[in-house]
C-alpha cells in the first residue's frame, strides 16, 4: 500500500490547491473549502492547506472550523505565521479578543516586520481596551434606545449612474429585484440607500399592521408539508447559510413558506445582508 503522502499524491494535492485558490479569488468560498478538503486528504501534513481552508471558512463565517484548521496548521508548523494570523482573525470575529491577542502577539513575534500582523495586533489591543472600558462603565439602568421615525424623503435620493447594483422599478419590492439583490450580496456588493429605505418603509408598514401575536392557519396539503420542512433555527448573520437554505428548498412563496425562529443578525458580519433579504422577501406581495 502506497504511503499517504506519496509524491504522486503531493503533486495532485498541489494541483487541487491551485484550483481552490482560484475558487477563493472568485469568491466561491464554499467550493474553495471543498477543494482544500480534497487537497488535505492527499497531503495532510501540509500546513498551508489547513491555513488556506481556515481562511475560506472565515469568509463564510464558519469561525469555529477556521479556529480548528488554523490550530492544525500551527501543530504541523509552529513557526508558520499565517496559522496564528488565521486563528487570531477567527477569534477576533467571534469576539474572543484575549485569545485573538495571544495569536497576534505570537504572529508579530515570529514576523515582527509583517505589516498585517502588526495591524491586527493593534486592532486587537484596541478591542480588548474597549471591552474593558465598556465593562467598567456598564450600568444596570442602561436600556435600548427607543425607535425613531426615519424622517427621510426617498424620492429626493438620487441613484447615481455609477451604481451597478440591483435597481427597484417603482415603489414596491418585486421578486426579480429580490433575486438580483441576493446575487449582489453574494458577490459582496452594496445596496443603494434609496432601495434600503424603500424596503424598510415597506416592511415597517407591513409589520405595524400586524398584531404582536399572529395565528397562522396552514391548510393540509403541499403548503403544510413545506412549512414543516422549512422551519428553521437561528441564522446568526450567516448569509451564505441563508443562501444555501433557499438554494436547497426554493425561495419563500405562498406555497413554499418558511418559519425562522429569530436571531437573524447577531454575530455574523453579513447581518445586514441577512435581514434585508428576509425583509425584502417578506415584503413581496402575498408572502
PDB file of C-alpha atoms in Angstrom:
ATOM      1  CA  UNK A   1       0.000   0.000   0.000  1.00  0.00           C
ATOM      2  CA  UNK A   2       1.444   3.383  -1.007  1.00  0.00           C
ATOM      3  CA  UNK A   3       2.112   5.944   1.756  1.00  0.00           C
ATOM      4  CA  UNK A   4      -0.491   8.681   2.234  1.00  0.00           C
ATOM      5  CA  UNK A   5       1.906  11.448   1.221  1.00  0.00           C
ATOM      6  CA  UNK A   6       3.423   9.788  -1.869  1.00  0.00           C
ATOM      7  CA  UNK A   7       4.991  12.054  -4.467  1.00  0.00           C
ATOM      8  CA  UNK A   8       2.004  11.476  -6.737  1.00  0.00           C
ATOM      9  CA  UNK A   9      -0.448  12.431  -4.003  1.00  0.00           C
ATOM     10  CA  UNK A  10       1.534  15.541  -3.156  1.00  0.00           C
ATOM     11  CA  UNK A  11       1.605  16.602  -6.804  1.00  0.00           C
ATOM     12  CA  UNK A  12      -2.140  16.049  -7.176  1.00  0.00           C
ATOM     13  CA  UNK A  13      -2.741  17.887  -3.895  1.00  0.00           C
ATOM     14  CA  UNK A  14      -0.874  20.923  -5.230  1.00  0.00           C
ATOM     15  CA  UNK A  15      -2.983  20.900  -8.396  1.00  0.00           C
ATOM     16  CA  UNK A  16      -6.176  20.851  -6.351  1.00  0.00           C
ATOM     17  CA  UNK A  17      -4.821  23.612  -4.116  1.00  0.00           C
ATOM     18  CA  UNK A  18      -4.326  25.838  -7.164  1.00  0.00           C
ATOM     19  CA  UNK A  19      -7.927  25.178  -8.202  1.00  0.00           C
ATOM     20  CA  UNK A  20      -9.047  26.003  -4.657  1.00  0.00           C
ATOM     21  CA  UNK A  21      -7.065  29.243  -4.736  1.00  0.00           C
ATOM     22  CA  UNK A  22      -8.805  30.233  -7.975  1.00  0.00           C
ATOM     23  CA  UNK A  23     -12.214  29.451  -6.481  1.00  0.00           C
ATOM     24  CA  UNK A  24     -11.312  31.597  -3.474  1.00  0.00           C
ATOM     25  CA  UNK A  25     -10.262  34.505  -5.674  1.00  0.00           C
ATOM     26  CA  UNK A  26     -13.602  34.231  -7.486  1.00  0.00           C
ATOM     27  CA  UNK A  27     -15.404  34.450  -4.112  1.00  0.00           C
ATOM     28  CA  UNK A  28     -16.627  30.847  -4.430  1.00  0.00           C
ATOM     29  CA  UNK A  29     -15.749  30.185  -0.823  1.00  0.00           C
ATOM     30  CA  UNK A  30     -17.879  27.086  -0.266  1.00  0.00           C
ATOM     31  CA  UNK A  31     -16.343  25.455  -3.326  1.00  0.00           C
ATOM     32  CA  UNK A  32     -12.885  26.504  -2.132  1.00  0.00           C
ATOM     33  CA  UNK A  33     -13.498  24.764   1.204  1.00  0.00           C
ATOM     34  CA  UNK A  34     -14.432  21.556  -0.622  1.00  0.00           C
ATOM     35  CA  UNK A  35     -11.352  21.719  -2.830  1.00  0.00           C
ATOM     36  CA  UNK A  36      -8.991  22.420   0.070  1.00  0.00           C
ATOM     37  CA  UNK A  37     -10.550  19.442   1.838  1.00  0.00           C
ATOM     38  CA  UNK A  38      -9.749  17.231  -1.178  1.00  0.00           C
ATOM     39  CA  UNK A  39      -6.188  18.546  -1.217  1.00  0.00           C
ATOM     40  CA  UNK A  40      -5.768  17.896   2.514  1.00  0.00           C
ATOM     41  CA  UNK A  41      -6.913  14.307   2.125  1.00  0.00           C
ATOM     42  CA  UNK A  42      -3.998  13.775  -0.254  1.00  0.00           C
ATOM     43  CA  UNK A  43      -1.429  15.652   1.843  1.00  0.00           C
ATOM     44  CA  UNK A  44      -2.471  16.067   5.467  1.00  0.00           C
ATOM     45  CA  UNK A  45       0.984  17.240   6.565  1.00  0.00           C
ATOM     46  CA  UNK A  46       0.866  20.485   4.534  1.00  0.00           C
ATOM     47  CA  UNK A  47       0.231  23.336   6.986  1.00  0.00           C
ATOM     48  CA  UNK A  48      -0.520  25.761   4.152  1.00  0.00           C
ATOM     49  CA  UNK A  49      -3.571  23.749   3.096  1.00  0.00           C
ATOM     50  CA  UNK A  50      -5.015  23.848   6.605  1.00  0.00           C
ATOM     51  CA  UNK A  51      -4.399  27.598   6.898  1.00  0.00           C
ATOM     52  CA  UNK A  52      -5.935  28.232   3.475  1.00  0.00           C
ATOM     53  CA  UNK A  53      -9.041  26.256   4.384  1.00  0.00           C
ATOM     54  CA  UNK A  54      -9.206  28.215   7.657  1.00  0.00           C
ATOM     55  CA  UNK A  55      -9.229  31.425   5.605  1.00  0.00           C
ATOM     56  CA  UNK A  56     -12.038  30.106   3.397  1.00  0.00           C
ATOM     57  CA  UNK A  57     -14.026  29.090   6.486  1.00  0.00           C
ATOM     58  CA  UNK A  58     -13.604  32.627   7.808  1.00  0.00           C
ATOM     59  CA  UNK A  59     -15.041  34.089   4.616  1.00  0.00           C
ATOM     60  CA  UNK A  60     -18.272  32.128   5.087  1.00  0.00           C
ATOM     61  CA  UNK A  61     -18.215  32.881   8.823  1.00  0.00           C
ATOM     62  CA  UNK A  62     -17.576  29.321   9.965  1.00  0.00           C
ATOM     63  CA  UNK A  63     -15.266  30.641  12.639  1.00  0.00           C
ATOM     64  CA  UNK A  64     -15.181  27.508  14.789  1.00  0.00           C
ATOM     65  CA  UNK A  65     -13.974  25.460  11.825  1.00  0.00           C
ATOM     66  CA  UNK A  66     -11.461  28.194  10.989  1.00  0.00           C
ATOM     67  CA  UNK A  67     -10.016  28.010  14.505  1.00  0.00           C
ATOM     68  CA  UNK A  68      -9.692  24.219  14.270  1.00  0.00           C
ATOM     69  CA  UNK A  69      -7.985  24.329  10.873  1.00  0.00           C
ATOM     70  CA  UNK A  70      -5.599  27.088  11.916  1.00  0.00           C
ATOM     71  CA  UNK A  71      -4.734  25.173  15.094  1.00  0.00           C
ATOM     72  CA  UNK A  72      -3.872  22.154  12.931  1.00  0.00           C
ATOM     73  CA  UNK A  73      -1.630  24.330  10.750  1.00  0.00           C
ATOM     74  CA  UNK A  74       0.162  25.547  13.894  1.00  0.00           C
ATOM     75  CA  UNK A  75       0.521  21.976  15.150  1.00  0.00           C
ATOM     76  CA  UNK A  76       2.156  20.962  11.866  1.00  0.00           C
ATOM     77  CA  UNK A  77       4.391  24.038  11.729  1.00  0.00           C
ATOM     78  CA  UNK A  78       4.678  26.034  14.988  1.00  0.00           C
ATOM     79  CA  UNK A  79       6.651  28.772  13.213  1.00  0.00           C
ATOM     80  CA  UNK A  80       4.071  29.266  10.442  1.00  0.00           C
ATOM     81  CA  UNK A  81       2.923  32.837  10.989  1.00  0.00           C
ATOM     82  CA  UNK A  82      -0.261  32.531   8.921  1.00  0.00           C
ATOM     83  CA  UNK A  83      -1.506  29.790  11.213  1.00  0.00           C
ATOM     84  CA  UNK A  84      -1.559  32.229  14.145  1.00  0.00           C
ATOM     85  CA  UNK A  85      -2.876  35.007  11.916  1.00  0.00           C
ATOM     86  CA  UNK A  86      -5.803  32.904  10.665  1.00  0.00           C
ATOM     87  CA  UNK A  87      -6.699  31.656  14.124  1.00  0.00           C
ATOM     88  CA  UNK A  88      -6.426  35.138  15.584  1.00  0.00           C
ATOM     89  CA  UNK A  89      -8.688  36.534  12.871  1.00  0.00           C
ATOM     90  CA  UNK A  90     -11.335  33.890  13.614  1.00  0.00           C
ATOM     91  CA  UNK A  91     -11.076  34.509  17.359  1.00  0.00           C
ATOM     92  CA  UNK A  92     -11.420  38.238  16.746  1.00  0.00           C
ATOM     93  CA  UNK A  93     -14.556  37.723  14.646  1.00  0.00           C
ATOM     94  CA  UNK A  94     -16.039  35.587  17.441  1.00  0.00           C
ATOM     95  CA  UNK A  95     -15.398  38.336  19.983  1.00  0.00           C
ATOM     96  CA  UNK A  96     -12.748  36.271  21.786  1.00  0.00           C
ATOM     97  CA  UNK A  97     -10.385  39.212  21.990  1.00  0.00           C
ATOM     98  CA  UNK A  98      -7.978  37.805  24.554  1.00  0.00           C
ATOM     99  CA  UNK A  99      -7.478  34.588  22.585  1.00  0.00           C
ATOM    100  CA  UNK A 100      -7.011  36.649  19.425  1.00  0.00           C
ATOM    101  CA  UNK A 101      -4.488  38.859  21.191  1.00  0.00           C
ATOM    102  CA  UNK A 102      -2.348  35.836  22.090  1.00  0.00           C
ATOM    103  CA  UNK A 103      -2.326  34.679  18.472  1.00  0.00           C
ATOM    104  CA  UNK A 104      -1.458  38.079  17.019  1.00  0.00           C
ATOM    105  CA  UNK A 105       1.295  38.583  19.590  1.00  0.00           C
ATOM    106  CA  UNK A 106       2.806  35.272  18.545  1.00  0.00           C
ATOM    107  CA  UNK A 107       2.440  36.172  14.860  1.00  0.00           C
ATOM    108  CA  UNK A 108       4.178  39.515  15.466  1.00  0.00           C
ATOM    109  CA  UNK A 109       6.901  37.745  17.418  1.00  0.00           C
ATOM    110  CA  UNK A 110       7.585  35.324  14.567  1.00  0.00           C
ATOM    111  CA  UNK A 111       7.344  38.003  11.862  1.00  0.00           C
ATOM    112  CA  UNK A 112       7.981  41.382  13.533  1.00  0.00           C
ATOM    113  CA  UNK A 113       8.120  43.186  10.157  1.00  0.00           C
ATOM    114  CA  UNK A 114       4.848  41.756   8.852  1.00  0.00           C
ATOM    115  CA  UNK A 115       2.539  44.808   8.436  1.00  0.00           C
ATOM    116  CA  UNK A 116      -0.666  42.741   8.503  1.00  0.00           C
ATOM    117  CA  UNK A 117       0.289  41.019  11.749  1.00  0.00           C
ATOM    118  CA  UNK A 118       1.186  44.349  13.380  1.00  0.00           C
ATOM    119  CA  UNK A 119      -2.065  45.927  12.162  1.00  0.00           C
ATOM    120  CA  UNK A 120      -4.180  43.083  13.540  1.00  0.00           C
ATOM    121  CA  UNK A 121      -2.283  43.202  16.806  1.00  0.00           C
ATOM    122  CA  UNK A 122      -3.064  46.903  17.231  1.00  0.00           C
ATOM    123  CA  UNK A 123      -6.687  46.312  16.259  1.00  0.00           C
ATOM    124  CA  UNK A 124      -6.993  43.518  18.797  1.00  0.00           C
ATOM    125  CA  UNK A 125      -5.305  45.508  21.574  1.00  0.00           C
ATOM    126  CA  UNK A 126      -7.799  48.314  20.928  1.00  0.00           C
ATOM    127  CA  UNK A 127     -10.730  45.868  21.083  1.00  0.00           C
ATOM    128  CA  UNK A 128      -9.503  44.478  24.406  1.00  0.00           C
ATOM    129  CA  UNK A 129      -9.195  48.001  25.844  1.00  0.00           C
ATOM    130  CA  UNK A 130     -12.658  48.969  24.594  1.00  0.00           C
ATOM    131  CA  UNK A 131     -14.197  45.808  26.031  1.00  0.00           C
ATOM    132  CA  UNK A 132     -12.616  46.536  29.405  1.00  0.00           C
ATOM    133  CA  UNK A 133     -13.877  50.134  29.262  1.00  0.00           C
ATOM    134  CA  UNK A 134     -17.421  49.086  28.349  1.00  0.00           C
ATOM    135  CA  UNK A 135     -17.475  46.600  31.210  1.00  0.00           C
ATOM    136  CA  UNK A 136     -16.277  49.284  33.582  1.00  0.00           C
ATOM    137  CA  UNK A 137     -18.997  51.793  32.662  1.00  0.00           C
ATOM    138  CA  UNK A 138     -21.834  49.306  32.213  1.00  0.00           C
ATOM    139  CA  UNK A 139     -24.917  50.249  34.209  1.00  0.00           C
ATOM    140  CA  UNK A 140     -27.873  48.031  35.104  1.00  0.00           C
ATOM    141  CA  UNK A 141     -30.122  51.021  34.310  1.00  0.00           C
ATOM    142  CA  UNK A 142     -28.952  51.153  30.703  1.00  0.00           C
ATOM    143  CA  UNK A 143     -31.669  50.333  28.224  1.00  0.00           C
ATOM    144  CA  UNK A 144     -32.149  50.187  24.453  1.00  0.00           C
ATOM    145  CA  UNK A 145     -32.622  53.353  22.511  1.00  0.00           C
ATOM    146  CA  UNK A 146     -36.257  53.808  21.535  1.00  0.00           C
ATOM    147  CA  UNK A 147     -37.439  53.576  17.942  1.00  0.00           C
ATOM    148  CA  UNK A 148     -37.125  56.809  15.969  1.00  0.00           C
ATOM    149  CA  UNK A 149     -39.001  57.619  12.813  1.00  0.00           C
ATOM    150  CA  UNK A 150     -36.816  57.730   9.711  1.00  0.00           C
ATOM    151  CA  UNK A 151     -37.846  61.201   8.570  1.00  0.00           C
ATOM    152  CA  UNK A 152     -36.470  60.544   5.076  1.00  0.00           C
ATOM    153  CA  UNK A 153     -37.919  61.574   1.718  1.00  0.00           C
ATOM    154  CA  UNK A 154     -36.983  58.642  -0.501  1.00  0.00           C
ATOM    155  CA  UNK A 155     -37.956  60.479  -3.683  1.00  0.00           C
ATOM    156  CA  UNK A 156     -35.216  63.033  -3.007  1.00  0.00           C
ATOM    157  CA  UNK A 157     -32.470  60.379  -3.006  1.00  0.00           C
ATOM    158  CA  UNK A 158     -30.895  60.028  -6.433  1.00  0.00           C
ATOM    159  CA  UNK A 159     -29.367  56.774  -7.640  1.00  0.00           C
ATOM    160  CA  UNK A 160     -26.004  57.547  -9.195  1.00  0.00           C
ATOM    161  CA  UNK A 161     -25.305  56.433 -12.758  1.00  0.00           C
ATOM    162  CA  UNK A 162     -22.205  54.628 -11.483  1.00  0.00           C
ATOM    163  CA  UNK A 163     -24.264  52.423  -9.171  1.00  0.00           C
ATOM    164  CA  UNK A 164     -24.035  48.845 -10.511  1.00  0.00           C
ATOM    165  CA  UNK A 165     -26.273  47.072  -8.012  1.00  0.00           C
ATOM    166  CA  UNK A 166     -29.918  45.977  -8.228  1.00  0.00           C
ATOM    167  CA  UNK A 167     -32.461  48.649  -9.137  1.00  0.00           C
ATOM    168  CA  UNK A 168     -36.059  48.789  -7.960  1.00  0.00           C
ATOM    169  CA  UNK A 169     -38.644  49.668 -10.604  1.00  0.00           C
ATOM    170  CA  UNK A 170     -41.371  51.668  -8.877  1.00  0.00           C
ATOM    171  CA  UNK A 171     -42.030  51.841  -5.157  1.00  0.00           C
ATOM    172  CA  UNK A 172     -42.769  48.196  -4.380  1.00  0.00           C
ATOM    173  CA  UNK A 173     -40.431  45.265  -3.821  1.00  0.00           C
ATOM    174  CA  UNK A 174     -40.626  42.686  -6.622  1.00  0.00           C
ATOM    175  CA  UNK A 175     -39.300  39.142  -6.943  1.00  0.00           C
ATOM    176  CA  UNK A 176     -36.792  39.995  -9.732  1.00  0.00           C
ATOM    177  CA  UNK A 177     -35.419  42.794  -7.550  1.00  0.00           C
ATOM    178  CA  UNK A 178     -35.022  40.449  -4.554  1.00  0.00           C
ATOM    179  CA  UNK A 179     -33.235  37.863  -6.676  1.00  0.00           C
ATOM    180  CA  UNK A 180     -30.829  40.465  -8.076  1.00  0.00           C
ATOM    181  CA  UNK A 181     -30.247  41.888  -4.588  1.00  0.00           C
ATOM    182  CA  UNK A 182     -29.418  38.443  -3.184  1.00  0.00           C
ATOM    183  CA  UNK A 183     -26.966  37.835  -6.019  1.00  0.00           C
ATOM    184  CA  UNK A 184     -25.353  41.237  -5.412  1.00  0.00           C
ATOM    185  CA  UNK A 185     -24.986  40.483  -1.695  1.00  0.00           C
ATOM    186  CA  UNK A 186     -23.458  37.119  -2.577  1.00  0.00           C
ATOM    187  CA  UNK A 187     -20.775  38.984  -4.531  1.00  0.00           C
ATOM    188  CA  UNK A 188     -20.330  41.359  -1.566  1.00  0.00           C
ATOM    189  CA  UNK A 189     -21.817  44.367  -3.335  1.00  0.00           C
ATOM    190  CA  UNK A 190     -23.783  47.070  -1.561  1.00  0.00           C
ATOM    191  CA  UNK A 191     -27.433  48.011  -1.863  1.00  0.00           C
ATOM    192  CA  UNK A 192     -28.139  51.663  -2.639  1.00  0.00           C
ATOM    193  CA  UNK A 193     -29.525  53.504   0.373  1.00  0.00           C
ATOM    194  CA  UNK A 194     -32.621  54.583  -1.562  1.00  0.00           C
ATOM    195  CA  UNK A 195     -33.657  50.960  -2.020  1.00  0.00           C
ATOM    196  CA  UNK A 196     -32.679  50.129   1.539  1.00  0.00           C
ATOM    197  CA  UNK A 197     -35.063  52.833   2.780  1.00  0.00           C
ATOM    198  CA  UNK A 198     -37.816  51.611   0.471  1.00  0.00           C
ATOM    199  CA  UNK A 199     -37.534  48.085   1.843  1.00  0.00           C
ATOM    200  CA  UNK A 200     -37.517  49.377   5.426  1.00  0.00           C
ATOM    201  CA  UNK A 201     -40.552  51.594   4.841  1.00  0.00           C
ATOM    202  CA  UNK A 202     -42.484  48.791   3.202  1.00  0.00           C
ATOM    203  CA  UNK A 203     -41.726  46.155   5.842  1.00  0.00           C
ATOM    204  CA  UNK A 204     -42.394  48.698   8.602  1.00  0.00           C
ATOM    205  CA  UNK A 205     -45.912  49.329   7.327  1.00  0.00           C
ATOM    206  CA  UNK A 206     -46.490  45.621   6.947  1.00  0.00           C
ATOM    207  CA  UNK A 207     -45.339  44.830  10.491  1.00  0.00           C
ATOM    208  CA  UNK A 208     -47.218  47.768  12.014  1.00  0.00           C
ATOM    209  CA  UNK A 209     -50.456  46.351  10.635  1.00  0.00           C
ATOM    210  CA  UNK A 210     -49.902  43.027  12.385  1.00  0.00           C
ATOM    211  CA  UNK A 211     -50.766  42.190  15.999  1.00  0.00           C
ATOM    212  CA  UNK A 212     -47.922  41.235  18.333  1.00  0.00           C
ATOM    213  CA  UNK A 213     -49.022  37.593  18.159  1.00  0.00           C
ATOM    214  CA  UNK A 214     -50.040  36.160  14.793  1.00  0.00           C
ATOM    215  CA  UNK A 215     -52.060  32.963  14.419  1.00  0.00           C
ATOM    216  CA  UNK A 216     -51.257  31.375  11.061  1.00  0.00           C
ATOM    217  CA  UNK A 217     -53.640  28.790   9.653  1.00  0.00           C
ATOM    218  CA  UNK A 218     -51.819  26.307   7.426  1.00  0.00           C
ATOM    219  CA  UNK A 219     -54.159  24.056   5.423  1.00  0.00           C
ATOM    220  CA  UNK A 220     -53.343  20.434   4.740  1.00  0.00           C
ATOM    221  CA  UNK A 221     -51.525  19.766   1.512  1.00  0.00           C
ATOM    222  CA  UNK A 222     -48.251  20.924  -0.072  1.00  0.00           C
ATOM    223  CA  UNK A 223     -48.123  24.160   1.948  1.00  0.00           C
ATOM    224  CA  UNK A 224     -48.448  22.279   5.243  1.00  0.00           C
ATOM    225  CA  UNK A 225     -45.701  19.862   4.236  1.00  0.00           C
ATOM    226  CA  UNK A 226     -43.484  22.743   3.057  1.00  0.00           C
ATOM    227  CA  UNK A 227     -43.820  24.651   6.338  1.00  0.00           C
ATOM    228  CA  UNK A 228     -42.929  21.566   8.330  1.00  0.00           C
ATOM    229  CA  UNK A 229     -39.814  21.130   6.223  1.00  0.00           C
ATOM    230  CA  UNK A 230     -38.830  24.811   6.250  1.00  0.00           C
ATOM    231  CA  UNK A 231     -38.997  25.603   9.953  1.00  0.00           C
ATOM    232  CA  UNK A 232     -35.515  26.999  10.590  1.00  0.00           C
ATOM    233  CA  UNK A 233     -33.443  27.778  13.639  1.00  0.00           C
ATOM    234  CA  UNK A 234     -31.302  30.891  14.085  1.00  0.00           C
ATOM    235  CA  UNK A 235     -29.075  32.014  11.199  1.00  0.00           C
ATOM    236  CA  UNK A 236     -26.940  34.438  13.268  1.00  0.00           C
ATOM    237  CA  UNK A 237     -25.995  36.671  10.354  1.00  0.00           C
ATOM    238  CA  UNK A 238     -24.649  33.758   8.279  1.00  0.00           C
ATOM    239  CA  UNK A 239     -25.668  34.956   4.825  1.00  0.00           C
ATOM    240  CA  UNK A 240     -24.151  32.077   2.887  1.00  0.00           C
ATOM    241  CA  UNK A 241     -26.069  29.648   5.093  1.00  0.00           C
ATOM    242  CA  UNK A 242     -29.265  31.544   4.270  1.00  0.00           C
ATOM    243  CA  UNK A 243     -28.476  31.345   0.556  1.00  0.00           C
ATOM    244  CA  UNK A 244     -27.842  27.640   0.877  1.00  0.00           C
ATOM    245  CA  UNK A 245     -31.216  27.150   2.578  1.00  0.00           C
ATOM    246  CA  UNK A 246     -33.003  28.941  -0.255  1.00  0.00           C
ATOM    247  CA  UNK A 247     -30.953  27.116  -2.896  1.00  0.00           C
ATOM    248  CA  UNK A 248     -31.875  23.720  -1.437  1.00  0.00           C
ATOM    249  CA  UNK A 249     -35.537  24.448  -0.712  1.00  0.00           C
ATOM    250  CA  UNK A 250     -36.533  27.305  -3.018  1.00  0.00           C
ATOM    251  CA  UNK A 251     -37.401  30.935  -2.313  1.00  0.00           C
ATOM    252  CA  UNK A 252     -40.293  31.790   0.034  1.00  0.00           C
ATOM    253  CA  UNK A 253     -43.722  31.889  -1.609  1.00  0.00           C
ATOM    254  CA  UNK A 254     -47.381  31.239  -0.870  1.00  0.00           C
ATOM    255  CA  UNK A 255     -46.869  27.525  -1.385  1.00  0.00           C
ATOM    256  CA  UNK A 256     -43.313  27.422  -0.020  1.00  0.00           C
ATOM    257  CA  UNK A 257     -43.448  29.207   3.360  1.00  0.00           C
ATOM    258  CA  UNK A 258     -40.607  29.482   5.869  1.00  0.00           C
ATOM    259  CA  UNK A 259     -40.649  29.878   9.637  1.00  0.00           C
ATOM    260  CA  UNK A 260     -37.468  31.342  11.138  1.00  0.00           C
ATOM    261  CA  UNK A 261     -37.137  31.256  14.916  1.00  0.00           C
ATOM    262  CA  UNK A 262     -35.189  34.511  15.206  1.00  0.00           C
ATOM    263  CA  UNK A 263     -31.629  35.694  15.901  1.00  0.00           C
ATOM    264  CA  UNK A 264     -31.210  36.812  12.313  1.00  0.00           C
ATOM    265  CA  UNK A 265     -28.383  39.308  12.701  1.00  0.00           C
ATOM    266  CA  UNK A 266     -26.295  38.725  15.817  1.00  0.00           C
ATOM    267  CA  UNK A 267     -22.623  37.740  15.497  1.00  0.00           C
ATOM    268  CA  UNK A 268     -22.295  37.398  11.727  1.00  0.00           C
ATOM    269  CA  UNK A 269     -20.610  40.110   9.690  1.00  0.00           C
ATOM    270  CA  UNK A 270     -23.242  39.590   6.951  1.00  0.00           C
ATOM    271  CA  UNK A 271     -26.053  40.539   9.305  1.00  0.00           C
ATOM    272  CA  UNK A 272     -27.253  43.446   7.139  1.00  0.00           C
ATOM    273  CA  UNK A 273     -27.433  41.208   4.071  1.00  0.00           C
ATOM    274  CA  UNK A 274     -29.428  38.615   6.032  1.00  0.00           C
ATOM    275  CA  UNK A 275     -32.014  40.994   7.452  1.00  0.00           C
ATOM    276  CA  UNK A 276     -32.546  42.871   4.179  1.00  0.00           C
ATOM    277  CA  UNK A 277     -33.010  39.585   2.322  1.00  0.00           C
ATOM    278  CA  UNK A 278     -35.593  38.456   4.871  1.00  0.00           C
ATOM    279  CA  UNK A 279     -37.294  41.864   4.964  1.00  0.00           C
ATOM    280  CA  UNK A 280     -37.467  42.092   1.173  1.00  0.00           C
ATOM    281  CA  UNK A 281     -38.752  38.515   0.857  1.00  0.00           C
ATOM    282  CA  UNK A 282     -41.450  39.221   3.440  1.00  0.00           C
ATOM    283  CA  UNK A 283     -42.412  42.467   1.692  1.00  0.00           C
ATOM    284  CA  UNK A 284     -43.214  40.662  -1.555  1.00  0.00           C
ATOM    285  CA  UNK A 285     -46.954  40.509  -2.332  1.00  0.00           C
ATOM    286  CA  UNK A 286     -48.739  37.650  -0.554  1.00  0.00           C
ATOM    287  CA  UNK A 287     -45.508  36.471   1.120  1.00  0.00           C
TER     288      UNK A 287
END
